[in-house]
Coordinates of C-alpha atoms and ligand atoms in Angstrom, one line a residue:
X2 CA 0.0 0.0 0.0
X3 CA 2.7 2.4 -1.2
X4 CA 0.6 5.4 -2.0
X5 CA -1.0 5.9 1.3
X6 CA 1.5 8.6 2.7
X7 CA 1.4 10.3 -0.7
X8 CA -2.4 10.4 -0.9
X9 CA -2.5 11.8 2.7
X10 CA 0.2 14.4 2.0
X11 CA -1.6 15.5 -1.1
X12 CA -5.1 15.8 0.5
X13 CA -4.0 16.8 4.1
X14 CA -5.4 20.4 3.9
X15 CA -8.8 19.2 2.6
X16 CA -9.0 16.5 5.2
X17 CA -8.5 19.2 7.9
X18 CA -10.9 21.6 6.3
X19 CA -13.6 19.0 6.1
X20 CA -13.3 18.0 9.7
X21 CA -13.3 21.7 10.7
X22 CA -16.5 22.2 8.9
X23 CA -18.1 19.3 10.7
X24 CA -16.8 20.6 14.1
X25 CA -18.6 23.9 13.5
X26 CA -22.0 22.3 13.9
X27 CA -22.9 22.2 17.6
X28 CA -24.3 18.6 17.7
X29 CA -25.0 18.6 21.5
X30 CA -27.3 15.6 22.0
X31 CA -28.1 16.4 25.7
X32 CA -29.6 19.8 25.0
X33 CA -32.9 20.0 23.0
X34 CA -32.0 23.6 22.0
X35 CA -29.5 22.1 19.5
X36 CA -31.7 19.5 17.9
X37 CA -31.6 21.2 14.5
X38 CA -27.8 21.2 14.6
X39 CA -27.7 17.5 15.6
X40 CA -30.0 16.7 12.6
X41 CA -27.8 18.8 10.3
X42 CA -24.8 16.9 11.5
X43 CA -26.4 13.6 10.5
X44 CA -27.0 15.0 7.0
X45 CA -23.4 16.2 6.8
X46 CA -22.2 12.7 7.8
X47 CA -24.5 11.2 5.1
X48 CA -23.0 13.4 2.4
X49 CA -19.5 12.6 3.6
X50 CA -20.1 8.9 3.4
X51 CA -21.5 9.3 -0.1
X52 CA -18.5 11.4 -1.2
X53 CA -16.1 8.8 0.3
X54 CA -17.5 6.1 -2.0
X55 CA -20.3 4.3 -0.1
X56 CA -22.8 2.8 -2.6
X57 CA -25.7 3.1 -0.3
X58 CA -26.2 5.6 2.5
X59 CA -29.4 6.1 4.5
X60 CA -30.5 8.1 7.4
X61 CA -32.5 5.9 9.8
X62 CA -34.9 7.9 11.9
X63 CA -35.4 6.8 15.5
X64 CA -37.4 8.1 18.4
X65 CA -34.4 10.3 19.1
X66 CA -31.6 11.3 16.8
X67 CA -31.0 9.5 13.5
X68 CA -28.5 6.8 12.8
X69 CA -26.5 7.2 9.6
X70 CA -25.9 3.9 7.8
X71 CA -23.6 3.5 4.8
X72 CA -22.1 0.6 3.0
X73 CA -19.8 -0.5 0.1
X74 CA -20.1 -4.2 -0.6
X75 CA -17.5 -5.3 -3.1
X76 CA -17.9 -9.0 -2.9
X77 CA -20.1 -11.0 -0.4
X78 CA -17.4 -13.7 -0.2
X79 CA -14.9 -11.2 1.3
X80 CA -14.9 -10.2 5.0
X81 CA -17.0 -7.2 6.2
X82 CA -15.8 -4.5 8.6
X83 CA -18.5 -2.6 10.5
X84 CA -17.3 0.9 11.6
X85 CA -19.1 2.5 14.5
X86 CA -18.8 6.1 15.6
X87 CA -20.8 9.0 17.0
X88 CA -21.5 12.4 15.6
X89 CA -23.0 13.9 18.8
X90 CA -20.9 15.7 21.3
X91 CA -20.9 16.7 25.0
X92 CA -22.2 20.1 26.1
X93 CA -19.3 22.5 26.1
X94 CA -19.9 24.3 29.4
X95 CA -18.3 25.9 31.3
X96 CA -17.8 28.2 28.3
X97 CA -15.6 30.7 30.1
X98 CA -12.9 28.2 30.5
X99 CA -12.4 27.7 26.8
X100 CA -9.5 29.6 25.2
X101 CA -11.4 29.8 22.0
X102 CA -15.1 29.2 21.3
X103 CA -15.9 25.4 21.3
X104 CA -17.6 25.5 17.9
X105 CA -15.1 27.7 16.1
X106 CA -12.2 25.3 15.6
X107 CA -8.6 26.6 15.7
X108 CA -5.3 24.8 15.3
X109 CA -2.8 25.5 18.0
X110 CA 0.5 23.9 19.0
X111 CA 0.8 22.3 22.4
X112 CA 3.6 20.5 24.2
X113 CA 2.3 17.1 23.3
X114 CA 1.2 18.2 19.8
X115 CA 4.1 20.1 18.4
X116 CA 2.5 19.8 14.9
X117 CA -0.7 21.4 16.2
X118 CA -4.0 20.2 17.5
X119 CA -7.5 21.1 16.5
X120 CA -9.3 22.7 19.4
X121 CA -13.1 22.2 19.4
X122 CA -15.8 20.3 21.2
X123 CA -15.9 16.9 19.5
X124 CA -12.5 17.2 17.9
X125 CA -11.4 14.0 19.6
X126 CA -14.7 12.6 21.0
X127 CA -15.7 11.6 18.4
X128 CA -16.1 13.6 15.3
X129 CA -12.3 13.7 14.6
X130 CA -11.9 10.0 15.2
X131 CA -15.0 9.0 13.3
X132 CA -14.0 11.1 10.4
X133 CA -10.6 9.4 10.1
X134 CA -12.6 6.3 9.0
X135 CA -14.5 8.2 6.4
X136 CA -11.3 9.6 5.0
X137 CA -9.5 6.2 5.2
X138 CA -12.4 4.8 3.2
X139 CA -12.1 7.6 0.6
X140 CA -8.4 6.9 0.3
X141 CA -8.9 3.1 -0.2
X142 CA -11.6 3.6 -2.8
X143 CA -9.8 6.3 -4.7
X144 CA -6.5 4.4 -4.8
X145 CA -8.3 1.2 -5.7
X146 CA -7.1 -0.8 -2.7
X147 CA -10.3 -1.4 -0.7
X148 CA -9.8 -5.1 0.1
X149 CA -13.1 -6.0 1.7
X150 CA -16.7 -4.9 2.4
X151 CA -17.4 -1.9 4.6
X152 CA -20.4 -0.9 6.6
X153 CA -20.7 2.4 8.6
X154 CA -23.0 3.0 11.5
X155 CA -22.7 6.5 13.0
X156 CA -25.1 7.5 15.7
X157 CA -26.1 10.8 17.4
X158 CA -26.9 9.6 20.9
X159 CA -23.8 8.1 22.3
X160 CA -23.3 10.8 24.9
X161 CA -26.8 10.3 26.2
X162 CA -26.8 6.5 26.4
X163 CA -27.4 5.1 22.9
X164 CA -30.9 3.9 23.8
X165 CA -32.2 4.1 20.2
X166 CA -29.1 2.5 18.7
X167 CA -29.7 -0.6 20.9
X168 CA -33.2 -0.9 19.3
X169 CA -31.8 -0.4 15.8
X170 CA -29.1 -3.0 16.3
X171 CA -31.6 -5.6 17.6
X172 CA -33.9 -5.0 14.7
X173 CA -31.3 -4.9 11.9
X174 CA -29.0 -7.9 12.7
X175 CA -28.8 -9.1 9.1
X176 CA -28.1 -5.7 7.7
X177 CA -25.4 -5.1 10.2
X178 CA -23.8 -8.6 9.9
X179 CA -20.1 -8.3 9.9
X180 CA -16.8 -10.1 10.7
X181 CA -15.4 -7.4 12.9
X182 CA -16.4 -4.1 14.4
X183 CA -13.9 -1.2 14.3
X184 CA -14.2 1.8 16.6
X185 CA -12.0 4.8 17.1
X186 CA -13.5 6.4 20.2
X187 CA -10.8 5.7 22.8
X188 CA -7.2 6.8 23.3
X189 CA -3.6 5.5 23.2
X190 CA -0.8 5.9 25.7
X191 CA 1.3 8.5 23.8
X192 CA 2.2 9.4 20.3
X193 CA 5.5 7.3 20.7
X194 CA 3.8 4.6 22.8
X195 CA 1.0 3.2 20.6
X196 CA -1.6 1.1 22.4
X197 CA -4.8 -0.7 21.6
X198 CA -7.7 -0.6 24.0
X199 CA -8.7 -4.1 25.1
X200 CA -11.3 -3.2 27.8
X201 CA -13.9 -0.7 28.7
X202 CA -15.6 -0.3 32.0
X203 CA -19.4 -0.7 32.4
X204 CA -21.5 2.0 33.9
X205 CA -24.4 2.5 36.3
X206 CA -25.6 6.1 36.5
X207 CA -28.2 7.1 39.1
X208 CA -29.7 10.2 40.6
X209 CA -30.6 10.4 44.3
X210 CA -33.0 12.7 46.0
X211 CA -33.3 13.2 49.8
X212 CA -36.4 14.9 51.1
X213 CA -36.7 16.2 54.6
X214 CA -39.4 18.7 55.7
X215 CA -42.2 19.6 53.3
X216 CA -40.9 23.1 52.7
X217 CA -37.7 25.1 53.0
X218 CA -37.3 26.3 56.7
X219 CA -35.6 29.1 58.5
X220 CA -32.3 27.6 59.6
X221 CA -32.5 29.4 63.0
X222 CA -36.1 28.7 63.9
X223 CA -35.9 25.0 62.9
X224 CA -32.1 24.4 62.7
X225 CA -30.9 21.6 65.0
X226 CA -34.4 20.1 65.4
X227 CA -35.1 18.6 62.0
X228 CA -33.0 16.6 59.6
X229 CA -31.3 18.8 57.1
X230 CA -31.4 16.9 53.8
X231 CA -28.1 18.3 52.6
X232 CA -26.3 17.3 55.8
X233 CA -27.9 13.9 55.6
X234 CA -27.1 13.4 51.9
X235 CA -23.4 14.3 52.3
X236 CA -23.1 12.0 55.3
X237 CA -24.7 9.2 53.3
X238 CA -22.4 9.8 50.4
X239 CA -19.4 9.9 52.6
X240 CA -20.3 6.5 54.0
X241 CA -20.2 4.9 50.6
X242 CA -16.4 4.5 50.8
X243 CA -14.5 3.1 53.8
X244 CA -11.1 4.3 55.1
X245 CA -9.3 2.1 52.4
X246 CA -11.5 3.6 49.7
X247 CA -13.4 0.4 49.2
X248 CA -17.0 0.9 48.2
X249 CA -19.4 -0.2 51.1
X250 CA -22.4 -1.2 49.1
X251 CA -23.0 -4.8 50.1
X252 CA -22.4 -7.2 47.3
X253 CA -20.7 -4.6 45.1
X254 CA -17.5 -6.6 44.7
X255 CA -19.1 -10.1 44.6
X256 CA -18.7 -10.5 40.8
X257 CA -15.6 -8.4 40.2
X258 CA -13.0 -10.3 38.3
X259 CA -9.7 -10.3 40.1
X260 CA -6.7 -10.3 37.8
X261 CA -3.9 -12.8 38.4
X262 CA -0.5 -11.7 39.8
X263 CA 0.9 -12.3 36.3
X264 CA -1.8 -10.2 34.6
X265 CA -1.1 -7.4 37.0
X266 CA 2.6 -7.6 36.5
X267 CA 2.1 -7.5 32.7
X268 CA -0.1 -4.4 33.2
X269 CA 2.5 -2.7 35.3
X270 CA 5.0 -2.9 32.4
X271 CA 3.1 -0.2 30.5
X272 CA 5.1 3.0 30.7
X273 CA 3.7 5.4 33.3
X274 CA 5.1 8.3 35.2
X275 CA 3.3 9.1 38.4
X276 CA 5.2 12.4 38.7
X277 CA 4.1 13.5 35.2
X278 CA 0.5 12.3 35.9
X279 CA 0.4 14.4 39.1
X280 CA 2.0 17.4 37.5
X281 CA -0.4 17.4 34.5
X282 CA -3.3 17.6 37.0
X283 CA -1.6 19.9 39.5
X284 CA -2.1 17.5 42.3
X285 CA 0.3 16.6 45.1
X286 CA -0.8 13.0 45.4
X287 CA -3.1 10.5 43.8
X288 CA -6.0 9.0 45.7
X289 CA -7.9 5.8 45.5
X290 CA -8.5 2.2 46.5
X291 CA -5.9 0.7 48.8
X292 CA -3.8 -2.0 47.3
X293 CA -4.0 -0.9 43.7
X294 CA -1.8 1.2 41.4
X295 CA -3.1 4.3 39.6
X296 CA -3.4 2.4 36.3
X297 CA -5.3 -0.4 38.0
X298 CA -7.6 2.0 39.9
X299 CA -8.7 3.6 36.6
X300 CA -9.1 0.5 34.6
X301 CA -9.6 -2.9 36.3
X302 CA -11.3 -1.7 39.5
X303 CA -14.8 -0.4 39.9
X304 CA -15.6 3.0 41.2
X305 CA -18.3 5.2 42.7
X306 CA -18.2 8.9 42.1
X307 CA -20.5 11.9 42.7
X308 CA -20.7 13.8 39.4
X309 CA -22.9 16.6 40.7
X310 CA -24.5 17.7 44.0
X311 CA -27.0 20.5 44.6
X312 CA -29.7 21.8 46.9
X313 CA -30.4 24.8 49.1
X314 CA -29.2 28.3 48.5
X315 CA -26.3 28.8 46.1
X316 CA -26.9 32.4 45.0
X317 CA -25.1 35.6 45.9
X318 CA -24.5 36.3 49.6
X319 CA -26.1 34.4 52.4
X320 CA -29.6 33.1 52.9
X321 CA -30.4 31.2 56.1
X322 CA -32.3 28.2 55.0
X323 CA -32.7 24.5 55.5
X324 CA -33.7 23.2 52.1
X325 CA -36.5 20.7 51.8
X326 CA -34.5 18.6 49.3
X327 CA -31.0 17.7 48.3
X328 CA -29.8 15.9 45.2
X329 CA -26.8 14.2 43.7
X330 CA -25.8 12.4 40.5
X331 CA -23.7 9.3 41.0
X332 CA -21.8 7.2 38.5
X333 CA -20.4 3.7 39.2
X334 CA -17.8 2.5 36.7
X335 CA -18.0 -1.3 36.6
X336 CA -15.6 -4.0 35.5
X337 CA -16.3 -7.3 33.6
X338 CA -18.8 -9.7 35.2
X339 CA -20.5 -6.9 37.2
X340 CA -24.0 -6.6 35.8
X341 CA -25.0 -3.0 35.6
X342 CA -28.7 -3.6 36.4
X343 CA -27.8 -5.7 39.4
X344 CA -25.4 -3.1 40.7
X345 CA -28.0 -0.4 40.3
X346 CA -30.4 -2.5 42.4
X347 CA -27.8 -3.2 45.1
X348 CA -27.0 0.6 45.2
X349 CA -30.7 1.5 45.5
X350 CA -31.4 -1.0 48.2
X351 CA -28.4 0.1 50.2
X352 CA -28.8 3.8 49.8
X353 CA -32.5 3.6 50.9
X354 CA -31.5 1.4 53.8
X355 CA -29.0 3.9 55.2
X356 CA -31.4 6.9 55.3
X357 CA -32.1 7.9 58.9
X358 CA -35.7 8.5 60.1
X359 CA -36.8 12.0 59.2
X360 CA -35.9 11.9 55.5
X361 CA -37.1 10.0 52.5
X362 CA -34.8 8.9 49.8
X363 CA -35.5 8.3 46.1
X364 CA -33.0 6.6 43.7
X365 CA -33.7 7.0 40.0
X366 CA -31.6 5.0 37.6
X367 CA -30.5 7.0 34.5
X368 CA -28.7 4.6 32.2
X369 CA -25.9 2.1 32.1
X370 CA -24.2 -0.6 30.3
X371 CA -21.9 -3.6 30.7
X372 CA -18.1 -3.5 30.5
X373 CA -16.1 -5.2 27.8
X374 CA -12.9 -7.1 27.4
X375 CA -11.5 -8.4 24.2
X376 CA -8.9 -11.2 23.9
X377 CA -5.7 -10.4 22.0
X378 CA -5.3 -13.8 20.3
X379 CA -7.9 -13.0 17.6
X380 CA -7.4 -12.2 13.9
X381 CA -8.9 -8.8 14.6
X382 CA -6.5 -7.9 17.3
X383 CA -3.5 -9.3 15.4
X384 CA -4.5 -7.3 12.3
X385 CA -4.8 -4.1 14.4
X386 CA -1.5 -4.7 16.1
X387 CA 0.3 -5.2 12.8
X388 CA -1.3 -2.1 11.4
X389 CA 0.0 0.0 14.3
X390 CA 3.4 -1.7 14.0
X391 CA 3.5 -0.7 10.3
X392 CA 2.7 3.0 10.8
X393 CA 4.2 3.6 14.2
X394 CA 7.2 1.4 13.8
X395 CA 6.5 -0.1 17.2
X396 CA 4.3 -2.9 18.5
X397 CA 1.3 -1.5 20.3
X398 CA 0.6 -2.3 24.0
X399 CA -2.8 -3.8 24.9
X400 CA -4.4 -1.6 27.5
X401 CA -7.7 -1.6 29.4
X402 CA -9.4 1.8 29.5
X403 CA -11.5 3.3 32.3
X404 CA -14.0 4.9 30.0
X405 CA -17.3 3.3 28.8
X406 CA -18.9 2.7 25.5
X407 CA -21.9 0.6 26.7
X408 CA -23.0 -0.3 23.2
X409 CA -19.9 -2.4 22.6
X410 CA -21.0 -5.3 24.8
X411 CA -24.4 -5.1 23.2
X412 CA -22.8 -5.5 19.7
X413 CA -21.2 -8.7 20.9
X414 CA -24.5 -9.9 22.3
X415 CA -26.7 -9.0 19.4
X416 CA -24.3 -9.3 16.4
X417 CA -22.0 -11.9 17.8
X418 CA -18.9 -10.0 16.8
X419 CA -15.8 -8.7 18.6
X420 CA -14.9 -5.0 18.6
X421 CA -11.4 -3.6 17.9
X422 CA -10.9 -0.3 19.8
X423 CA -8.4 1.5 17.7
X424 CA -8.1 4.9 19.4
X425 CA -5.8 7.7 18.4
X426 CA -6.6 10.3 21.1
X427 CA -4.5 11.1 24.2
X428 CA -5.9 11.3 27.8
X429 CA -4.7 14.8 27.9
X430 CA -6.8 15.8 24.9
X431 CA -9.4 17.0 27.4
X432 CA -12.5 15.2 26.1
X433 CA -15.7 16.3 27.9
X434 CA -13.6 19.2 29.3
X435 CA -13.0 22.8 28.1
X436 CA -10.4 23.0 25.4
X437 CA -10.9 19.6 23.9
X438 CA -8.5 19.0 21.1
X439 CA -7.1 16.4 18.7
X440 CA -3.6 16.3 17.4
X441 CA -3.3 16.9 13.6
X442 CA -0.6 14.3 13.6
X443 CA -3.0 11.8 15.4
X444 CA -5.8 12.5 12.9
X445 CA -3.5 11.9 9.9
X446 CA -1.9 8.9 11.6
X447 CA -5.3 7.4 12.1
X448 CA -6.2 7.8 8.4
X449 CA -2.8 6.2 7.6
X450 CA -3.2 3.2 9.9
X451 CA -6.8 2.2 9.2
X452 CA -6.3 1.0 5.6
X453 CA -3.5 -1.4 6.9
X454 CA -6.0 -2.9 9.3
X455 CA -8.4 -3.6 6.4
X456 CA -5.6 -5.1 4.4
X457 CA -4.2 -7.3 7.2
X458 CA -7.6 -8.4 8.4
X459 CA -8.6 -9.5 4.9
X460 CA -5.3 -11.3 4.4
X461 CA -5.4 -13.1 7.8
X462 CA -9.0 -14.2 7.1
X463 CA -7.9 -15.9 3.9
X464 CA -5.1 -17.7 5.3
Ligands
LIG29 N1 -15.5 8.0 23.8 C1 -16.0 8.1 25.1 C2 -15.6 6.9 26.0 C3 -14.1 6.7 26.1 C4 -13.2 7.7 26.0 C5 -13.6 5.4 26.4 C6 -11.8 7.5 26.2 C7 -12.3 5.2 26.6 C8 -11.4 6.2 26.4 C9 -17.6 8.1 25.1 O1 -18.0 9.1 24.2 C10 -18.1 8.5 26.4 O2 -17.9 9.6 26.8 N2 -18.7 7.6 27.1 C11 -19.4 7.9 28.4 C12 -20.5 7.0 28.7 C13 -21.8 7.3 27.9 C14 -22.9 6.3 28.3 C15 -22.2 8.7 28.2 C16 -18.4 7.8 29.5 O3 -17.4 7.0 29.5 O4 -18.6 8.6 30.5
LIG30 MN1 -17.0 9.0 22.4
LIG31 MN1 -17.8 11.1 25.2

């Protein structure tokens, strides 16, 4: 595949311009005020797939945002790669922490991206990474080296739980039939330390509400004599971890898969600098479950975190009040074998049971999904590993990630196929944060690496 670097060099500016145009549309799936923009992004993805050489592209309407499906079937006897990605993005707030507006992409150099990075919401998660696949497809078609069949499925509700995609997948098993699913929606260790993600954590996301008195009260007249829902909520939350930072919900760890000493030793070989990690976050020390390293804590161990907490008076100045209600949003990141619905139930039962008399507690599940681990002795992994080795000049390290893409385990369940998580972002690219960015080098490296995956996967399937 000699002409890949040439083709990329020749079309580099256009590849960047097209991505920048896509990043200008604020496709925020969580906020109904942007629904027109989300729909327009779906249309833009459809056009992009047609231009890249898909023979059939359709927009599938759902109860939420549409799914864009595209395909190019060259020979039904050849393998089929199904590419998944998402065109929706996270809300950009807090806006004042952005150095440039989130939907006006700019290219700026950074320490880790000396060749420049595109700053915009969705640059890395996931428009930039999804678009690498569209451009890789264009490259393979235009240079007459597409070796197998391709299907694309790009959704607009990943950041809000993929509920409608789950229905679409269950109803379209035949249409989506494939030999391997390929996703770029994760990261790698560093630009000179390529890695392939072999695991994702599951997720259970809940909201809790603590209600005390039937109305807000004067904190002098009533203070000390009735339960204050905010005091109670914070106490209940604090009790969810013990002094070793183990989670106290009974049964929470029952199904957690413990890694062997050998597996943990293998994991510990991945390059990692604690000093650099702390410096990047401006923290003096890391914090977490006793007995586990930082890399273990954020990948092979489950967690429980408050994502938001509110109630009472938070405006200017002081108001003396005992609020009637207090709220929190809590996420639990899960590891393989933990079932998210079971964990949600365990949490609910426990949280309700620790509420003192004088308050009532309501736990409302939001969404969730199972974790995922993929073996490395498959053709899919081997092809991906060889593709990285070809373009990075180094064998990639298998690595389990702490993030979640709940739909991946569902793909395996419904379609019976494994997923290869070929991510080109860096943890420091600030996804979901202000100043999200994606390295220009990473974007082009992705476009370069993907065609080799197709080639090796097709070859390995033959022989
Ligand atoms: N692409 C991310 C997940 C991710 C990022 C996995 C980096 C591994 C490395 C995805 O868009 C995401 O944000 N997922 C959510 C869950 C979803 C149900 C909202 C997450 O992990 O919080
Ligand atoms: Mn994503
Ligand atoms: Mn995301």
